[in-house]
Amino acid sequence: MKELTEVEIFLKSVIGLKITIDATEAEIKMRQGEVSTLKGIRYDLPHVSGGRSGDLSDKVIAKEQAIERLISDLVADIEELNGRRKKLHELIALLPTAEMKSIIQYRYILGYSWNETAERLHFTDRNARYIFRKAINAWNEEYSTAVEKILAPA
Protein backbone atom coordinates (compact mmCIF):
# COMPACT_ATOMS: atom_id res chain seq x y z
CA MET A 1 0.00 0.00 0.00
CA LYS A 2 1.25 3.43 -0.94
CA GLU A 3 2.29 5.70 1.91
CA LEU A 4 0.31 8.92 2.25
CA THR A 5 2.07 12.22 1.69
CA GLU A 6 2.02 15.09 4.18
CA VAL A 7 -0.65 16.87 2.13
CA GLU A 8 -2.87 13.79 1.98
CA ILE A 9 -2.56 13.30 5.73
CA PHE A 10 -3.47 16.95 6.22
CA LEU A 11 -6.53 16.64 3.95
CA LYS A 12 -7.68 13.51 5.80
CA SER A 13 -7.31 15.40 9.10
CA VAL A 14 -9.60 18.15 7.77
CA ILE A 15 -12.28 15.57 6.89
CA GLY A 16 -11.80 13.76 10.21
CA LEU A 17 -12.15 16.95 12.22
CA LYS A 18 -15.34 17.88 10.34
CA ILE A 19 -16.77 14.42 11.13
CA THR A 20 -15.87 14.89 14.80
CA ILE A 21 -17.57 18.29 14.86
CA ASP A 22 -20.73 16.88 13.27
CA ALA A 23 -20.83 14.03 15.79
CA THR A 24 -20.31 16.40 18.72
CA GLU A 25 -23.10 18.67 17.50
CA ALA A 26 -25.44 15.66 17.25
CA GLU A 27 -24.51 14.52 20.76
CA ILE A 28 -25.13 18.00 22.17
CA LYS A 29 -28.61 18.07 20.60
CA MET A 30 -29.38 14.61 21.97
CA ARG A 31 -28.27 15.54 25.48
CA GLN A 32 -30.18 18.83 25.35
CA GLY A 33 -33.28 16.79 24.51
CA GLU A 34 -32.63 14.55 27.51
CA VAL A 35 -32.31 17.58 29.78
CA SER A 36 -35.53 19.04 28.42
CA THR A 37 -37.29 15.74 29.09
CA LEU A 38 -36.01 15.61 32.65
CA LYS A 39 -36.97 19.22 33.28
CA GLY A 40 -40.44 18.52 31.92
CA ILE A 41 -41.27 15.89 34.53
CA ARG A 42 -44.03 17.15 36.80
CA TYR A 43 -43.78 16.35 40.49
CA ASP A 44 -47.18 17.73 41.45
CA LEU A 45 -49.10 14.84 39.89
CA PRO A 46 -49.95 11.62 41.77
CA HIS A 47 -47.32 8.92 41.51
CA VAL A 48 -48.02 5.57 39.89
CA SER A 49 -48.40 2.70 42.29
CA GLY A 50 -45.00 1.33 43.21
CA GLY A 51 -43.30 4.46 42.04
CA ARG A 52 -41.35 6.70 44.32
CA SER A 53 -40.52 10.32 44.19
CA GLY A 54 -36.97 11.28 43.51
CA ASP A 55 -35.04 14.42 42.88
CA LEU A 56 -33.74 14.56 39.32
CA SER A 57 -31.89 17.83 39.80
CA ASP A 58 -28.54 16.05 40.23
CA LYS A 59 -29.07 14.21 36.96
CA VAL A 60 -30.06 17.44 35.20
CA ILE A 61 -27.00 19.23 36.57
CA ALA A 62 -24.70 16.37 35.53
CA LYS A 63 -26.17 16.33 32.02
CA GLU A 64 -25.90 20.13 31.74
CA GLN A 65 -22.25 19.96 32.81
CA ALA A 66 -21.61 17.27 30.20
CA ILE A 67 -23.22 19.52 27.59
CA GLU A 68 -20.98 22.40 28.67
CA ARG A 69 -17.89 20.20 28.26
CA LEU A 70 -19.08 19.09 24.83
CA ILE A 71 -19.67 22.70 23.80
CA SER A 72 -16.19 23.62 25.00
CA ASP A 73 -14.71 20.74 22.98
CA LEU A 74 -16.82 21.77 19.99
CA VAL A 75 -15.56 25.36 20.11
CA ALA A 76 -11.94 24.14 20.28
CA ASP A 77 -12.51 21.77 17.35
CA ILE A 78 -14.17 24.51 15.28
CA GLU A 79 -11.23 26.83 15.95
CA GLU A 80 -8.84 24.06 14.91
CA LEU A 81 -10.85 23.37 11.75
CA ASN A 82 -10.85 27.07 10.88
CA GLY A 83 -7.06 27.13 11.25
CA ARG A 84 -6.71 24.09 9.01
CA ARG A 85 -9.07 25.59 6.45
CA LYS A 86 -6.97 28.76 6.40
CA LYS A 87 -3.94 26.64 5.57
CA LEU A 88 -6.00 24.77 3.00
CA HIS A 89 -6.93 28.04 1.30
CA GLU A 90 -3.22 28.85 1.09
CA LEU A 91 -2.56 25.43 -0.44
CA ILE A 92 -5.41 25.85 -2.92
CA ALA A 93 -4.00 29.19 -4.06
CA LEU A 94 -0.85 27.33 -5.21
CA LEU A 95 -2.74 25.06 -7.61
CA PRO A 96 -2.38 25.88 -11.31
CA THR A 97 -5.91 25.16 -12.58
CA ALA A 98 -9.42 26.19 -11.61
CA GLU A 99 -10.56 22.55 -11.82
CA MET A 100 -8.02 21.46 -9.22
CA LYS A 101 -8.96 24.35 -6.94
CA SER A 102 -12.68 23.66 -7.28
CA ILE A 103 -12.39 19.96 -6.54
CA ILE A 104 -10.34 20.59 -3.39
CA GLN A 105 -12.74 23.33 -2.26
CA TYR A 106 -15.87 21.25 -2.78
CA ARG A 107 -14.40 18.15 -1.18
CA TYR A 108 -12.42 19.56 1.75
CA ILE A 109 -13.88 22.98 2.51
CA LEU A 110 -17.54 22.46 1.64
CA GLY A 111 -17.41 18.81 2.73
CA TYR A 112 -19.12 17.19 -0.25
CA SER A 113 -18.62 13.51 -1.01
CA TRP A 114 -16.70 12.52 -4.13
CA ASN A 115 -19.95 11.83 -5.98
CA GLU A 116 -21.46 15.17 -4.96
CA THR A 117 -18.27 17.03 -5.85
CA ALA A 118 -18.12 15.45 -9.30
CA GLU A 119 -21.81 16.03 -9.94
CA ARG A 120 -21.79 19.68 -8.87
CA LEU A 121 -18.72 20.41 -10.98
CA HIS A 122 -20.02 18.41 -13.97
CA PHE A 123 -17.25 15.81 -13.90
CA THR A 124 -17.45 12.07 -13.72
CA ASP A 125 -16.42 10.65 -10.36
CA ARG A 126 -13.37 9.10 -12.00
CA ASN A 127 -12.35 12.38 -13.66
CA ALA A 128 -12.75 14.31 -10.39
CA ARG A 129 -10.47 11.85 -8.63
CA TYR A 130 -7.94 12.07 -11.48
CA ILE A 131 -7.85 15.87 -11.19
CA PHE A 132 -7.53 15.52 -7.41
CA ARG A 133 -4.54 13.20 -7.89
CA LYS A 134 -2.99 15.79 -10.24
CA ALA A 135 -3.44 18.43 -7.51
CA ILE A 136 -1.72 16.17 -4.96
CA ASN A 137 1.14 15.59 -7.40
CA ALA A 138 1.45 19.34 -8.03
CA TRP A 139 1.67 20.02 -4.31
CA ASN A 140 4.19 17.23 -3.77
CA GLU A 141 6.40 18.00 -6.75
CA GLU A 142 6.12 21.57 -8.03
CA TYR A 143 5.15 23.31 -4.81
CA SER A 144 6.75 21.12 -2.14
CA THR A 145 8.75 23.96 -0.54
CA ALA A 146 5.70 26.20 -0.26
CA VAL A 147 3.62 23.29 1.05
CA GLU A 148 6.19 22.57 3.78
CA LYS A 149 6.06 26.21 4.90
CA ILE A 150 2.25 26.28 4.94
CA LEU A 151 1.89 23.00 6.82
CA ALA A 152 4.71 23.70 9.29
CA PRO A 153 3.48 24.00 12.88
CA ALA A 154 2.98 27.61 13.97
JSON list of C-alpha atoms in Angstrom, two decimals:
[
{"chain": "A", "resi": 1, "resn": "MET", "atom": "CA", "xyz": [0.00, 0.00, 0.00]},
{"chain": "A", "resi": 2, "resn": "LYS", "atom": "CA", "xyz": [1.25, 3.43, -0.94]},
{"chain": "A", "resi": 3, "resn": "GLU", "atom": "CA", "xyz": [2.29, 5.70, 1.91]},
{"chain": "A", "resi": 4, "resn": "LEU", "atom": "CA", "xyz": [0.31, 8.92, 2.25]},
{"chain": "A", "resi": 5, "resn": "THR", "atom": "CA", "xyz": [2.07, 12.22, 1.69]},
{"chain": "A", "resi": 6, "resn": "GLU", "atom": "CA", "xyz": [2.02, 15.09, 4.18]},
{"chain": "A", "resi": 7, "resn": "VAL", "atom": "CA", "xyz": [-0.65, 16.87, 2.13]},
{"chain": "A", "resi": 8, "resn": "GLU", "atom": "CA", "xyz": [-2.87, 13.79, 1.98]},
{"chain": "A", "resi": 9, "resn": "ILE", "atom": "CA", "xyz": [-2.56, 13.30, 5.73]},
{"chain": "A", "resi": 10, "resn": "PHE", "atom": "CA", "xyz": [-3.47, 16.95, 6.22]},
{"chain": "A", "resi": 11, "resn": "LEU", "atom": "CA", "xyz": [-6.53, 16.64, 3.95]},
{"chain": "A", "resi": 12, "resn": "LYS", "atom": "CA", "xyz": [-7.68, 13.51, 5.80]},
{"chain": "A", "resi": 13, "resn": "SER", "atom": "CA", "xyz": [-7.31, 15.40, 9.10]},
{"chain": "A", "resi": 14, "resn": "VAL", "atom": "CA", "xyz": [-9.60, 18.15, 7.77]},
{"chain": "A", "resi": 15, "resn": "ILE", "atom": "CA", "xyz": [-12.28, 15.57, 6.89]},
{"chain": "A", "resi": 16, "resn": "GLY", "atom": "CA", "xyz": [-11.80, 13.76, 10.21]},
{"chain": "A", "resi": 17, "resn": "LEU", "atom": "CA", "xyz": [-12.15, 16.95, 12.22]},
{"chain": "A", "resi": 18, "resn": "LYS", "atom": "CA", "xyz": [-15.34, 17.88, 10.34]},
{"chain": "A", "resi": 19, "resn": "ILE", "atom": "CA", "xyz": [-16.77, 14.42, 11.13]},
{"chain": "A", "resi": 20, "resn": "THR", "atom": "CA", "xyz": [-15.87, 14.89, 14.80]},
{"chain": "A", "resi": 21, "resn": "ILE", "atom": "CA", "xyz": [-17.57, 18.29, 14.86]},
{"chain": "A", "resi": 22, "resn": "ASP", "atom": "CA", "xyz": [-20.73, 16.88, 13.27]},
{"chain": "A", "resi": 23, "resn": "ALA", "atom": "CA", "xyz": [-20.83, 14.03, 15.79]},
{"chain": "A", "resi": 24, "resn": "THR", "atom": "CA", "xyz": [-20.31, 16.40, 18.72]},
{"chain": "A", "resi": 25, "resn": "GLU", "atom": "CA", "xyz": [-23.10, 18.67, 17.50]},
{"chain": "A", "resi": 26, "resn": "ALA", "atom": "CA", "xyz": [-25.44, 15.66, 17.25]},
{"chain": "A", "resi": 27, "resn": "GLU", "atom": "CA", "xyz": [-24.51, 14.52, 20.76]},
{"chain": "A", "resi": 28, "resn": "ILE", "atom": "CA", "xyz": [-25.13, 18.00, 22.17]},
{"chain": "A", "resi": 29, "resn": "LYS", "atom": "CA", "xyz": [-28.61, 18.07, 20.60]},
{"chain": "A", "resi": 30, "resn": "MET", "atom": "CA", "xyz": [-29.38, 14.61, 21.97]},
{"chain": "A", "resi": 31, "resn": "ARG", "atom": "CA", "xyz": [-28.27, 15.54, 25.48]},
{"chain": "A", "resi": 32, "resn": "GLN", "atom": "CA", "xyz": [-30.18, 18.83, 25.35]},
{"chain": "A", "resi": 33, "resn": "GLY", "atom": "CA", "xyz": [-33.28, 16.79, 24.51]},
{"chain": "A", "resi": 34, "resn": "GLU", "atom": "CA", "xyz": [-32.63, 14.55, 27.51]},
{"chain": "A", "resi": 35, "resn": "VAL", "atom": "CA", "xyz": [-32.31, 17.58, 29.78]},
{"chain": "A", "resi": 36, "resn": "SER", "atom": "CA", "xyz": [-35.53, 19.04, 28.42]},
{"chain": "A", "resi": 37, "resn": "THR", "atom": "CA", "xyz": [-37.29, 15.74, 29.09]},
{"chain": "A", "resi": 38, "resn": "LEU", "atom": "CA", "xyz": [-36.01, 15.61, 32.65]},
{"chain": "A", "resi": 39, "resn": "LYS", "atom": "CA", "xyz": [-36.97, 19.22, 33.28]},
{"chain": "A", "resi": 40, "resn": "GLY", "atom": "CA", "xyz": [-40.44, 18.52, 31.92]},
{"chain": "A", "resi": 41, "resn": "ILE", "atom": "CA", "xyz": [-41.27, 15.89, 34.53]},
{"chain": "A", "resi": 42, "resn": "ARG", "atom": "CA", "xyz": [-44.03, 17.15, 36.80]},
{"chain": "A", "resi": 43, "resn": "TYR", "atom": "CA", "xyz": [-43.78, 16.35, 40.49]},
{"chain": "A", "resi": 44, "resn": "ASP", "atom": "CA", "xyz": [-47.18, 17.73, 41.45]},
{"chain": "A", "resi": 45, "resn": "LEU", "atom": "CA", "xyz": [-49.10, 14.84, 39.89]},
{"chain": "A", "resi": 46, "resn": "PRO", "atom": "CA", "xyz": [-49.95, 11.62, 41.77]},
{"chain": "A", "resi": 47, "resn": "HIS", "atom": "CA", "xyz": [-47.32, 8.92, 41.51]},
{"chain": "A", "resi": 48, "resn": "VAL", "atom": "CA", "xyz": [-48.02, 5.57, 39.89]},
{"chain": "A", "resi": 49, "resn": "SER", "atom": "CA", "xyz": [-48.40, 2.70, 42.29]},
{"chain": "A", "resi": 50, "resn": "GLY", "atom": "CA", "xyz": [-45.00, 1.33, 43.21]},
{"chain": "A", "resi": 51, "resn": "GLY", "atom": "CA", "xyz": [-43.30, 4.46, 42.04]},
{"chain": "A", "resi": 52, "resn": "ARG", "atom": "CA", "xyz": [-41.35, 6.70, 44.32]},
{"chain": "A", "resi": 53, "resn": "SER", "atom": "CA", "xyz": [-40.52, 10.32, 44.19]},
{"chain": "A", "resi": 54, "resn": "GLY", "atom": "CA", "xyz": [-36.97, 11.28, 43.51]},
{"chain": "A", "resi": 55, "resn": "ASP", "atom": "CA", "xyz": [-35.04, 14.42, 42.88]},
{"chain": "A", "resi": 56, "resn": "LEU", "atom": "CA", "xyz": [-33.74, 14.56, 39.32]},
{"chain": "A", "resi": 57, "resn": "SER", "atom": "CA", "xyz": [-31.89, 17.83, 39.80]},
{"chain": "A", "resi": 58, "resn": "ASP", "atom": "CA", "xyz": [-28.54, 16.05, 40.23]},
{"chain": "A", "resi": 59, "resn": "LYS", "atom": "CA", "xyz": [-29.07, 14.21, 36.96]},
{"chain": "A", "resi": 60, "resn": "VAL", "atom": "CA", "xyz": [-30.06, 17.44, 35.20]},
{"chain": "A", "resi": 61, "resn": "ILE", "atom": "CA", "xyz": [-27.00, 19.23, 36.57]},
{"chain": "A", "resi": 62, "resn": "ALA", "atom": "CA", "xyz": [-24.70, 16.37, 35.53]},
{"chain": "A", "resi": 63, "resn": "LYS", "atom": "CA", "xyz": [-26.17, 16.33, 32.02]},
{"chain": "A", "resi": 64, "resn": "GLU", "atom": "CA", "xyz": [-25.90, 20.13, 31.74]},
{"chain": "A", "resi": 65, "resn": "GLN", "atom": "CA", "xyz": [-22.25, 19.96, 32.81]},
{"chain": "A", "resi": 66, "resn": "ALA", "atom": "CA", "xyz": [-21.61, 17.27, 30.20]},
{"chain": "A", "resi": 67, "resn": "ILE", "atom": "CA", "xyz": [-23.22, 19.52, 27.59]},
{"chain": "A", "resi": 68, "resn": "GLU", "atom": "CA", "xyz": [-20.98, 22.40, 28.67]},
{"chain": "A", "resi": 69, "resn": "ARG", "atom": "CA", "xyz": [-17.89, 20.20, 28.26]},
{"chain": "A", "resi": 70, "resn": "LEU", "atom": "CA", "xyz": [-19.08, 19.09, 24.83]},
{"chain": "A", "resi": 71, "resn": "ILE", "atom": "CA", "xyz": [-19.67, 22.70, 23.80]},
{"chain": "A", "resi": 72, "resn": "SER", "atom": "CA", "xyz": [-16.19, 23.62, 25.00]},
{"chain": "A", "resi": 73, "resn": "ASP", "atom": "CA", "xyz": [-14.71, 20.74, 22.98]},
{"chain": "A", "resi": 74, "resn": "LEU", "atom": "CA", "xyz": [-16.82, 21.77, 19.99]},
{"chain": "A", "resi": 75, "resn": "VAL", "atom": "CA", "xyz": [-15.56, 25.36, 20.11]},
{"chain": "A", "resi": 76, "resn": "ALA", "atom": "CA", "xyz": [-11.94, 24.14, 20.28]},
{"chain": "A", "resi": 77, "resn": "ASP", "atom": "CA", "xyz": [-12.51, 21.77, 17.35]},
{"chain": "A", "resi": 78, "resn": "ILE", "atom": "CA", "xyz": [-14.17, 24.51, 15.28]},
{"chain": "A", "resi": 79, "resn": "GLU", "atom": "CA", "xyz": [-11.23, 26.83, 15.95]},
{"chain": "A", "resi": 80, "resn": "GLU", "atom": "CA", "xyz": [-8.84, 24.06, 14.91]},
{"chain": "A", "resi": 81, "resn": "LEU", "atom": "CA", "xyz": [-10.85, 23.37, 11.75]},
{"chain": "A", "resi": 82, "resn": "ASN", "atom": "CA", "xyz": [-10.85, 27.07, 10.88]},
{"chain": "A", "resi": 83, "resn": "GLY", "atom": "CA", "xyz": [-7.06, 27.13, 11.25]},
{"chain": "A", "resi": 84, "resn": "ARG", "atom": "CA", "xyz": [-6.71, 24.09, 9.01]},
{"chain": "A", "resi": 85, "resn": "ARG", "atom": "CA", "xyz": [-9.07, 25.59, 6.45]},
{"chain": "A", "resi": 86, "resn": "LYS", "atom": "CA", "xyz": [-6.97, 28.76, 6.40]},
{"chain": "A", "resi": 87, "resn": "LYS", "atom": "CA", "xyz": [-3.94, 26.64, 5.57]},
{"chain": "A", "resi": 88, "resn": "LEU", "atom": "CA", "xyz": [-6.00, 24.77, 3.00]},
{"chain": "A", "resi": 89, "resn": "HIS", "atom": "CA", "xyz": [-6.93, 28.04, 1.30]},
{"chain": "A", "resi": 90, "resn": "GLU", "atom": "CA", "xyz": [-3.22, 28.85, 1.09]},
{"chain": "A", "resi": 91, "resn": "LEU", "atom": "CA", "xyz": [-2.56, 25.43, -0.44]},
{"chain": "A", "resi": 92, "resn": "ILE", "atom": "CA", "xyz": [-5.41, 25.85, -2.92]},
{"chain": "A", "resi": 93, "resn": "ALA", "atom": "CA", "xyz": [-4.00, 29.19, -4.06]},
{"chain": "A", "resi": 94, "resn": "LEU", "atom": "CA", "xyz": [-0.85, 27.33, -5.21]},
{"chain": "A", "resi": 95, "resn": "LEU", "atom": "CA", "xyz": [-2.74, 25.06, -7.61]},
{"chain": "A", "resi": 96, "resn": "PRO", "atom": "CA", "xyz": [-2.38, 25.88, -11.31]},
{"chain": "A", "resi": 97, "resn": "THR", "atom": "CA", "xyz": [-5.91, 25.16, -12.58]},
{"chain": "A", "resi": 98, "resn": "ALA", "atom": "CA", "xyz": [-9.42, 26.19, -11.61]},
{"chain": "A", "resi": 99, "resn": "GLU", "atom": "CA", "xyz": [-10.56, 22.55, -11.82]},
{"chain": "A", "resi": 100, "resn": "MET", "atom": "CA", "xyz": [-8.02, 21.46, -9.22]},
{"chain": "A", "resi": 101, "resn": "LYS", "atom": "CA", "xyz": [-8.96, 24.35, -6.94]},
{"chain": "A", "resi": 102, "resn": "SER", "atom": "CA", "xyz": [-12.68, 23.66, -7.28]},
{"chain": "A", "resi": 103, "resn": "ILE", "atom": "CA", "xyz": [-12.39, 19.96, -6.54]},
{"chain": "A", "resi": 104, "resn": "ILE", "atom": "CA", "xyz": [-10.34, 20.59, -3.39]},
{"chain": "A", "resi": 105, "resn": "GLN", "atom": "CA", "xyz": [-12.74, 23.33, -2.26]},
{"chain": "A", "resi": 106, "resn": "TYR", "atom": "CA", "xyz": [-15.87, 21.25, -2.78]},
{"chain": "A", "resi": 107, "resn": "ARG", "atom": "CA", "xyz": [-14.40, 18.15, -1.18]},
{"chain": "A", "resi": 108, "resn": "TYR", "atom": "CA", "xyz": [-12.42, 19.56, 1.75]},
{"chain": "A", "resi": 109, "resn": "ILE", "atom": "CA", "xyz": [-13.88, 22.98, 2.51]},
{"chain": "A", "resi": 110, "resn": "LEU", "atom": "CA", "xyz": [-17.54, 22.46, 1.64]},
{"chain": "A", "resi": 111, "resn": "GLY", "atom": "CA", "xyz": [-17.41, 18.81, 2.73]},
{"chain": "A", "resi": 112, "resn": "TYR", "atom": "CA", "xyz": [-19.12, 17.19, -0.25]},
{"chain": "A", "resi": 113, "resn": "SER", "atom": "CA", "xyz": [-18.62, 13.51, -1.01]},
{"chain": "A", "resi": 114, "resn": "TRP", "atom": "CA", "xyz": [-16.70, 12.52, -4.13]},
{"chain": "A", "resi": 115, "resn": "ASN", "atom": "CA", "xyz": [-19.95, 11.83, -5.98]},
{"chain": "A", "resi": 116, "resn": "GLU", "atom": "CA", "xyz": [-21.46, 15.17, -4.96]},
{"chain": "A", "resi": 117, "resn": "THR", "atom": "CA", "xyz": [-18.27, 17.03, -5.85]},
{"chain": "A", "resi": 118, "resn": "ALA", "atom": "CA", "xyz": [-18.12, 15.45, -9.30]},
{"chain": "A", "resi": 119, "resn": "GLU", "atom": "CA", "xyz": [-21.81, 16.03, -9.94]},
{"chain": "A", "resi": 120, "resn": "ARG", "atom": "CA", "xyz": [-21.79, 19.68, -8.87]},
{"chain": "A", "resi": 121, "resn": "LEU", "atom": "CA", "xyz": [-18.72, 20.41, -10.98]},
{"chain": "A", "resi": 122, "resn": "HIS", "atom": "CA", "xyz": [-20.02, 18.41, -13.97]},
{"chain": "A", "resi": 123, "resn": "PHE", "atom": "CA", "xyz": [-17.25, 15.81, -13.90]},
{"chain": "A", "resi": 124, "resn": "THR", "atom": "CA", "xyz": [-17.45, 12.07, -13.72]},
{"chain": "A", "resi": 125, "resn": "ASP", "atom": "CA", "xyz": [-16.42, 10.65, -10.36]},
{"chain": "A", "resi": 126, "resn": "ARG", "atom": "CA", "xyz": [-13.37, 9.10, -12.00]},
{"chain": "A", "resi": 127, "resn": "ASN", "atom": "CA", "xyz": [-12.35, 12.38, -13.66]},
{"chain": "A", "resi": 128, "resn": "ALA", "atom": "CA", "xyz": [-12.75, 14.31, -10.39]},
{"chain": "A", "resi": 129, "resn": "ARG", "atom": "CA", "xyz": [-10.47, 11.85, -8.63]},
{"chain": "A", "resi": 130, "resn": "TYR", "atom": "CA", "xyz": [-7.94, 12.07, -11.48]},
{"chain": "A", "resi": 131, "resn": "ILE", "atom": "CA", "xyz": [-7.85, 15.87, -11.19]},
{"chain": "A", "resi": 132, "resn": "PHE", "atom": "CA", "xyz": [-7.53, 15.52, -7.41]},
{"chain": "A", "resi": 133, "resn": "ARG", "atom": "CA", "xyz": [-4.54, 13.20, -7.89]},
{"chain": "A", "resi": 134, "resn": "LYS", "atom": "CA", "xyz": [-2.99, 15.79, -10.24]},
{"chain": "A", "resi": 135, "resn": "ALA", "atom": "CA", "xyz": [-3.44, 18.43, -7.51]},
{"chain": "A", "resi": 136, "resn": "ILE", "atom": "CA", "xyz": [-1.72, 16.17, -4.96]},
{"chain": "A", "resi": 137, "resn": "ASN", "atom": "CA", "xyz": [1.14, 15.59, -7.40]},
{"chain": "A", "resi": 138, "resn": "ALA", "atom": "CA", "xyz": [1.45, 19.34, -8.03]},
{"chain": "A", "resi": 139, "resn": "TRP", "atom": "CA", "xyz": [1.67, 20.02, -4.31]},
{"chain": "A", "resi": 140, "resn": "ASN", "atom": "CA", "xyz": [4.19, 17.23, -3.77]},
{"chain": "A", "resi": 141, "resn": "GLU", "atom": "CA", "xyz": [6.40, 18.00, -6.75]},
{"chain": "A", "resi": 142, "resn": "GLU", "atom": "CA", "xyz": [6.12, 21.57, -8.03]},
{"chain": "A", "resi": 143, "resn": "TYR", "atom": "CA", "xyz": [5.15, 23.31, -4.81]},
{"chain": "A", "resi": 144, "resn": "SER", "atom": "CA", "xyz": [6.75, 21.12, -2.14]},
{"chain": "A", "resi": 145, "resn": "THR", "atom": "CA", "xyz": [8.75, 23.96, -0.54]},
{"chain": "A", "resi": 146, "resn": "ALA", "atom": "CA", "xyz": [5.70, 26.20, -0.26]},
{"chain": "A", "resi": 147, "resn": "VAL", "atom": "CA", "xyz": [3.62, 23.29, 1.05]},
{"chain": "A", "resi": 148, "resn": "GLU", "atom": "CA", "xyz": [6.19, 22.57, 3.78]},
{"chain": "A", "resi": 149, "resn": "LYS", "atom": "CA", "xyz": [6.06, 26.21, 4.90]},
{"chain": "A", "resi": 150, "resn": "ILE", "atom": "CA", "xyz": [2.25, 26.28, 4.94]},
{"chain": "A", "resi": 151, "resn": "LEU", "atom": "CA", "xyz": [1.89, 23.00, 6.82]},
{"chain": "A", "resi": 152, "resn": "ALA", "atom": "CA", "xyz": [4.71, 23.70, 9.29]},
{"chain": "A", "resi": 153, "resn": "PRO", "atom": "CA", "xyz": [3.48, 24.00, 12.88]},
{"chain": "A", "resi": 154, "resn": "ALA", "atom": "CA", "xyz": [2.98, 27.61, 13.97]}
]
